[in-house]
Coordinates of C-alpha atoms and ligand atoms in Angstrom, one line a residue:
X251 CA 114.8 18.3 -35.1
X252 CA 118.3 17.7 -36.1
X253 CA 120.3 15.1 -34.2
X254 CA 124.0 15.3 -33.7
X255 CA 126.4 12.6 -34.8
X256 CA 130.2 12.4 -35.2
X257 CA 133.3 10.4 -36.0
X258 CA 136.2 10.8 -33.8
X259 CA 139.8 9.9 -34.7
X260 CA 143.3 11.2 -35.7
X261 CA 143.8 11.8 -38.5
X262 CA 140.2 12.4 -39.2
X263 CA 140.1 14.9 -42.2
X264 CA 140.1 11.9 -44.7
X265 CA 137.0 10.2 -43.3
X266 CA 134.2 9.3 -45.7
X267 CA 131.9 8.8 -42.7
X268 CA 130.2 12.2 -42.9
X269 CA 129.3 11.7 -46.5
X270 CA 128.1 8.2 -46.0
X271 CA 125.8 9.1 -43.1
X272 CA 124.5 12.2 -44.9
X273 CA 123.6 9.9 -47.8
X274 CA 121.9 7.4 -45.6
X275 CA 119.9 10.2 -43.9
X276 CA 118.8 11.6 -47.2
X277 CA 117.6 8.1 -48.4
X278 CA 115.6 7.6 -45.3
X279 CA 114.2 11.2 -44.8
X280 CA 116.1 11.8 -41.7
X281 CA 118.0 15.2 -41.1
X282 CA 121.5 14.3 -39.6
X283 CA 124.3 16.5 -38.6
X284 CA 127.3 14.2 -38.7
X285 CA 130.7 15.9 -38.2
X286 CA 134.3 14.7 -38.1
X287 CA 136.1 15.6 -34.9
X288 CA 139.8 15.3 -34.7
X289 CA 140.9 13.7 -31.3
X290 CA 143.9 11.7 -30.2
X291 CA 144.0 9.5 -27.3
X292 CA 144.7 12.2 -24.7
X293 CA 142.0 14.5 -26.0
X294 CA 139.3 11.9 -26.6
X295 CA 137.6 11.8 -23.1
X296 CA 137.2 15.6 -23.1
X297 CA 136.1 15.8 -26.7
X298 CA 133.4 13.0 -26.2
X299 CA 132.3 14.7 -23.0
X300 CA 131.8 18.1 -24.8
X301 CA 130.0 16.4 -27.8
X302 CA 127.5 14.7 -25.3
X303 CA 126.9 18.1 -23.5
X304 CA 126.3 19.8 -26.9
X305 CA 123.5 17.2 -27.7
X306 CA 125.6 14.5 -29.4
X307 CA 123.4 11.2 -29.8
X308 CA 125.8 8.9 -31.4
X309 CA 129.3 8.5 -32.6
X310 CA 131.8 6.4 -34.5
X311 CA 135.4 6.1 -33.4
X312 CA 138.2 5.2 -35.6
X313 CA 142.1 5.0 -35.4
X314 CA 143.5 5.1 -32.7
X315 CA 140.6 5.2 -30.3
X316 CA 138.7 1.9 -30.4
X317 CA 140.0 0.5 -27.3
X318 CA 139.7 3.9 -25.4
X319 CA 136.1 4.1 -26.6
X320 CA 135.2 1.0 -24.7
X321 CA 136.5 2.5 -21.5
X322 CA 134.2 5.5 -22.1
X323 CA 131.0 3.4 -22.0
X324 CA 128.7 2.6 -19.2
X325 CA 127.3 -0.4 -21.1
X326 CA 128.7 -2.6 -23.9
X327 CA 127.1 -4.9 -26.5
X328 CA 127.6 -8.7 -26.1
X329 CA 130.0 -8.6 -29.2
X330 CA 132.1 -5.8 -27.6
X331 CA 132.3 -7.7 -24.3
X332 CA 134.1 -10.5 -26.4
X333 CA 136.2 -8.5 -28.7
X334 CA 137.0 -5.4 -26.5
X335 CA 136.8 -3.0 -29.4
X336 CA 134.1 -0.2 -29.8
X337 CA 133.6 1.7 -33.0
X338 CA 130.0 2.9 -32.4
X339 CA 128.5 4.8 -29.5
X340 CA 124.8 5.4 -28.7
X341 CA 123.8 8.0 -26.1
X342 CA 121.7 6.0 -23.4
X343 CA 120.5 8.1 -20.7
X344 CA 123.5 9.8 -19.0
X345 CA 126.1 7.5 -20.4
X346 CA 127.3 5.8 -23.6
X347 CA 126.4 2.3 -24.9
X348 CA 129.2 0.8 -27.0
X349 CA 128.8 -1.6 -30.0
X350 CA 131.3 -2.8 -32.5
X351 CA 129.9 -2.9 -36.2
X352 CA 133.3 -3.6 -37.9
X353 CA 133.0 -7.3 -37.8
X354 CA 129.4 -7.4 -39.2
X355 CA 130.6 -4.8 -41.8
X356 CA 133.5 -7.0 -43.0
X357 CA 131.4 -10.1 -43.3
X358 CA 128.8 -8.1 -45.2
X359 CA 131.2 -6.9 -47.7
X360 CA 132.9 -10.2 -48.1
X361 CA 129.7 -12.0 -48.7
X362 CA 127.7 -9.3 -50.8
X363 CA 130.3 -7.8 -52.9
X364 CA 133.0 -10.4 -53.1
X365 CA 131.2 -13.7 -52.9
X366 CA 133.4 -15.0 -50.1
X367 CA 131.9 -17.1 -47.3
X368 CA 134.3 -17.7 -44.4
X369 CA 132.7 -21.0 -43.4
X370 CA 135.3 -23.8 -43.6
X371 CA 138.1 -21.5 -45.0
X372 CA 141.7 -21.1 -44.0
X373 CA 142.2 -17.4 -43.2
X374 CA 145.3 -15.3 -42.4
X375 CA 144.7 -12.1 -40.3
X376 CA 147.5 -9.5 -40.2
X377 CA 147.0 -7.2 -37.1
X378 CA 145.7 -7.4 -33.5
X379 CA 144.3 -3.8 -32.9
X380 CA 140.8 -2.8 -32.5
X381 CA 139.6 -3.6 -36.1
X382 CA 141.6 -6.9 -36.2
X383 CA 139.9 -8.0 -32.9
X384 CA 136.4 -7.3 -34.4
X385 CA 137.3 -9.1 -37.6
X386 CA 138.8 -12.1 -35.8
X387 CA 135.7 -12.8 -33.8
X388 CA 133.4 -12.2 -36.7
X389 CA 135.4 -14.6 -39.0
X390 CA 135.6 -17.3 -36.3
X391 CA 131.8 -17.0 -35.5
X392 CA 131.3 -17.2 -39.3
X393 CA 132.9 -20.8 -39.2
X394 CA 136.4 -20.2 -40.4
X395 CA 138.3 -23.6 -40.4
X396 CA 141.5 -22.1 -39.3
X397 CA 142.3 -18.5 -38.3
X398 CA 146.0 -17.7 -38.2
X399 CA 146.9 -14.3 -36.6
X400 CA 150.2 -12.4 -37.1
X401 CA 151.0 -9.0 -35.6
X402 CA 154.1 -6.8 -35.3
X403 CA 153.8 -7.1 -31.6
X404 CA 153.5 -10.9 -31.3
X405 CA 152.1 -11.0 -27.8
X406 CA 148.9 -9.2 -29.0
X407 CA 148.4 -11.8 -31.6
X408 CA 148.8 -14.6 -29.0
X409 CA 146.4 -12.8 -26.6
X410 CA 143.7 -12.5 -29.4
X411 CA 144.1 -16.1 -30.7
X412 CA 144.1 -17.4 -27.1
X413 CA 140.4 -16.3 -26.8
X414 CA 139.2 -17.7 -30.1
X415 CA 138.2 -21.2 -31.3
X416 CA 140.3 -22.5 -34.2
X417 CA 142.8 -19.7 -34.0
X418 CA 146.6 -19.6 -33.5
X419 CA 149.2 -17.0 -33.4
X420 CA 152.0 -16.9 -35.8
X421 CA 155.4 -15.0 -35.7
X422 CA 155.6 -12.5 -38.6
X423 CA 158.9 -13.9 -39.5
X424 CA 157.2 -17.3 -40.0
X425 CA 154.7 -16.3 -42.6
X426 CA 156.5 -17.9 -45.5
X427 CA 156.1 -21.4 -43.6
X428 CA 152.4 -21.0 -43.0
X429 CA 151.1 -22.4 -46.3
X430 CA 148.4 -21.0 -48.6
X431 CA 145.2 -19.2 -47.5
X432 CA 141.7 -18.8 -49.0
X433 CA 141.6 -15.2 -47.5
X434 CA 144.4 -12.9 -46.3
X435 CA 143.2 -9.9 -44.4
X436 CA 145.2 -6.8 -43.6
X437 CA 143.9 -5.2 -40.5
X438 CA 147.2 -3.4 -39.6
X439 CA 147.5 0.4 -39.9
X440 CA 150.8 0.0 -41.7
X441 CA 149.5 1.6 -44.8
X442 CA 148.8 4.9 -42.9
X443 CA 152.4 5.2 -41.9
X444 CA 153.9 4.8 -45.3
X445 CA 155.4 1.5 -44.4
X446 CA 156.0 -1.0 -47.3
X447 CA 154.6 -4.4 -47.4
X448 CA 156.4 -7.6 -48.4
X449 CA 154.2 -10.8 -48.5
X450 CA 155.7 -14.3 -49.3
X451 CA 154.3 -16.0 -52.4
X452 CA 153.7 -19.1 -50.5
X453 CA 150.6 -17.5 -48.8
X454 CA 149.0 -17.5 -52.3
X455 CA 150.4 -20.6 -53.9
X456 CA 148.0 -23.2 -55.4
X457 CA 144.7 -21.8 -54.2
X458 CA 142.6 -18.9 -55.2
X459 CA 143.2 -16.3 -52.6
X460 CA 141.4 -13.2 -51.8
X461 CA 143.5 -10.4 -50.4
X462 CA 141.6 -7.9 -48.5
X463 CA 142.8 -4.6 -46.8
X464 CA 140.5 -3.2 -44.2
X465 CA 141.8 0.4 -45.2
X466 CA 141.0 2.1 -48.4
X467 CA 142.3 4.7 -50.7
X468 CA 146.2 5.3 -50.7
X469 CA 146.6 3.5 -47.3
X470 CA 145.4 0.3 -48.9
X471 CA 147.9 0.5 -51.9
X472 CA 151.1 -1.0 -50.2
X473 CA 149.3 -4.1 -49.1
X474 CA 147.2 -4.6 -52.3
X475 CA 150.2 -4.1 -54.5
X476 CA 152.3 -6.6 -52.4
X477 CA 149.4 -9.2 -52.6
X478 CA 149.0 -8.9 -56.3
X479 CA 152.8 -9.2 -56.7
X480 CA 152.9 -12.3 -54.6
X481 CA 150.1 -14.1 -56.5
X482 CA 146.6 -13.1 -55.0
X483 CA 143.8 -13.9 -57.3
X484 CA 141.9 -10.8 -56.2
X485 CA 142.9 -7.9 -54.1
X486 CA 140.3 -5.5 -52.6
X487 CA 140.2 -2.6 -50.3
X488 CA 137.9 -2.0 -47.3
X489 CA 135.6 0.6 -48.9
X490 CA 132.7 -1.8 -49.0
X491 CA 133.3 -2.7 -45.3
X492 CA 133.3 1.0 -44.5
X493 CA 130.0 1.4 -45.9
X494 CA 128.5 -1.8 -44.4
X495 CA 129.8 -1.0 -40.9
X496 CA 128.3 2.5 -41.2
X497 CA 124.9 0.9 -42.2
X498 CA 125.1 -1.2 -39.0
X499 CA 125.8 1.9 -36.9
X500 CA 122.9 3.8 -38.7
X501 CA 120.5 1.0 -37.9
X502 CA 121.5 1.1 -34.4
X503 CA 120.9 4.9 -34.1
X504 CA 117.8 5.3 -36.4
X505 CA 116.3 1.8 -36.2
X506 CA 116.3 1.7 -40.0
X507 CA 118.7 -0.4 -42.3
X508 CA 119.8 1.9 -45.3
X509 CA 120.5 0.7 -48.8
X510 CA 124.4 0.3 -49.1
X511 CA 124.8 -0.4 -52.7
X512 CA 123.8 3.0 -54.0
X513 CA 126.2 4.8 -51.5
X514 CA 129.0 2.3 -52.2
X515 CA 128.6 2.9 -56.0
X516 CA 128.9 6.6 -55.6
X517 CA 132.0 6.5 -53.3
X518 CA 133.7 4.0 -55.6
X519 CA 133.3 6.3 -58.6
Ligands
LIG770 P1 144.6 0.1 -34.1 O1 143.8 -0.5 -33.1 O2 145.6 1.2 -33.8 O3 145.6 -1.2 -34.5 C1 146.7 -1.0 -35.4 C2 147.3 -2.3 -35.8 O4 148.2 -2.1 -36.9 C3 148.1 -3.1 -34.7 O5 147.9 -4.4 -35.0 C4 149.5 -2.6 -35.0 O6 150.5 -3.5 -34.5 C5 149.5 -2.6 -36.4 N1 150.6 -1.6 -37.1 C6 150.6 -0.4 -36.9 N2 151.6 0.1 -37.6 C7 152.3 -0.9 -38.1 C8 153.4 -1.1 -39.0 N3 154.1 0.0 -39.4 N4 153.7 -2.2 -39.4 C9 153.1 -3.4 -39.1 N5 152.0 -3.3 -38.2 C10 151.6 -2.1 -37.9 O7 144.0 0.4 -35.5 P2 142.6 -0.2 -35.9 O8 141.5 0.7 -35.5 O9 142.6 -1.7 -35.6 O10 142.7 -0.1 -37.6 C11 143.5 -0.9 -38.3 C12 143.3 -0.6 -39.8 O11 141.9 -1.0 -40.2 C13 143.3 0.8 -40.3 O12 144.0 0.9 -41.6 C14 142.0 1.3 -40.4 O13 141.8 2.5 -41.4 C15 141.3 0.1 -40.9 N6 139.8 0.0 -40.7 C16 138.9 0.1 -41.6 C17 137.6 -0.1 -41.4 C18 136.6 -0.1 -42.5 O14 135.4 0.1 -42.2 N7 137.0 -0.3 -43.8 C19 137.1 -0.3 -40.1 C20 138.0 -0.2 -39.0 C21 139.4 -0.1 -39.3 P3 151.0 -3.3 -33.0 O15 150.1 -4.3 -32.2 O16 152.3 -4.0 -33.0 O17 151.0 -2.0 -32.6

């Protein structure tokens, strides 16, 4: 019997998730109907309700719905209770169980594909939205020595840093005085809005720095170009994270961990 899954977001036409889950299903001999459903914040509760009524078993949510998704759940995983952001939903009886696989996806990609272990490292996180929250808790739990968080709306960076060990908020205008970092993560949605990026060279001075944009494709280009220009040793997009977080969601839904390398290689080509 085919089971129904979907990714909700706005915009959603660009999403690679349907291809990723179809490939994981094929690899594991599971027939999956996984669709992309366009929904903004106002439409999301109704769209999710209709999806459940039509037999939806699991869903991913992306921009701009991660915090709304938490509110739609009757139960939440321990990691969501800490970070407050949901990207994966599992139908549980008459309600939704919410989990967040973004943090594990980021750590998986950093370690597996980029040989980067956050343990003992100095890390700058740009952004304080849903994905940034998941990333912040995952990086802190992985043993980051120092996690500096800067966000356009500074109060959100302060609120996020306040709940984390070894984290502090920094005003965006003070980035040039923050010193150099081992890892600079862009978890803002700026690349989707065509906003340009300028990064001070001081962030990359004197230490090998990995610059990592959570987004991929054209949305990642402004940050990656700015990071290279400012002196980052390596600048990578979040395609690997996308595949790793999808594998975590797949494991939650189907109780099997898919092989990510083959799917990543196809998407990268
Ligand atoms: P979100 O909850 O809507 O948060 C958006 C963040 O971006 C907020 O911190 C916001 O700042 C900031 N922002 C938006 N426009 C900006 C601009 N023009 N200049 C500077 N900051 C700006 O979104 P999200 O779900 O966290 O997603 C963030 C990014 O991560 C997106 O690019 C998304 O595609 C990517 N992502 C990738 C993966 C993956 O698997 N690779 C997974 C999740 C997310 P304010 O607080 O000031 O509004």
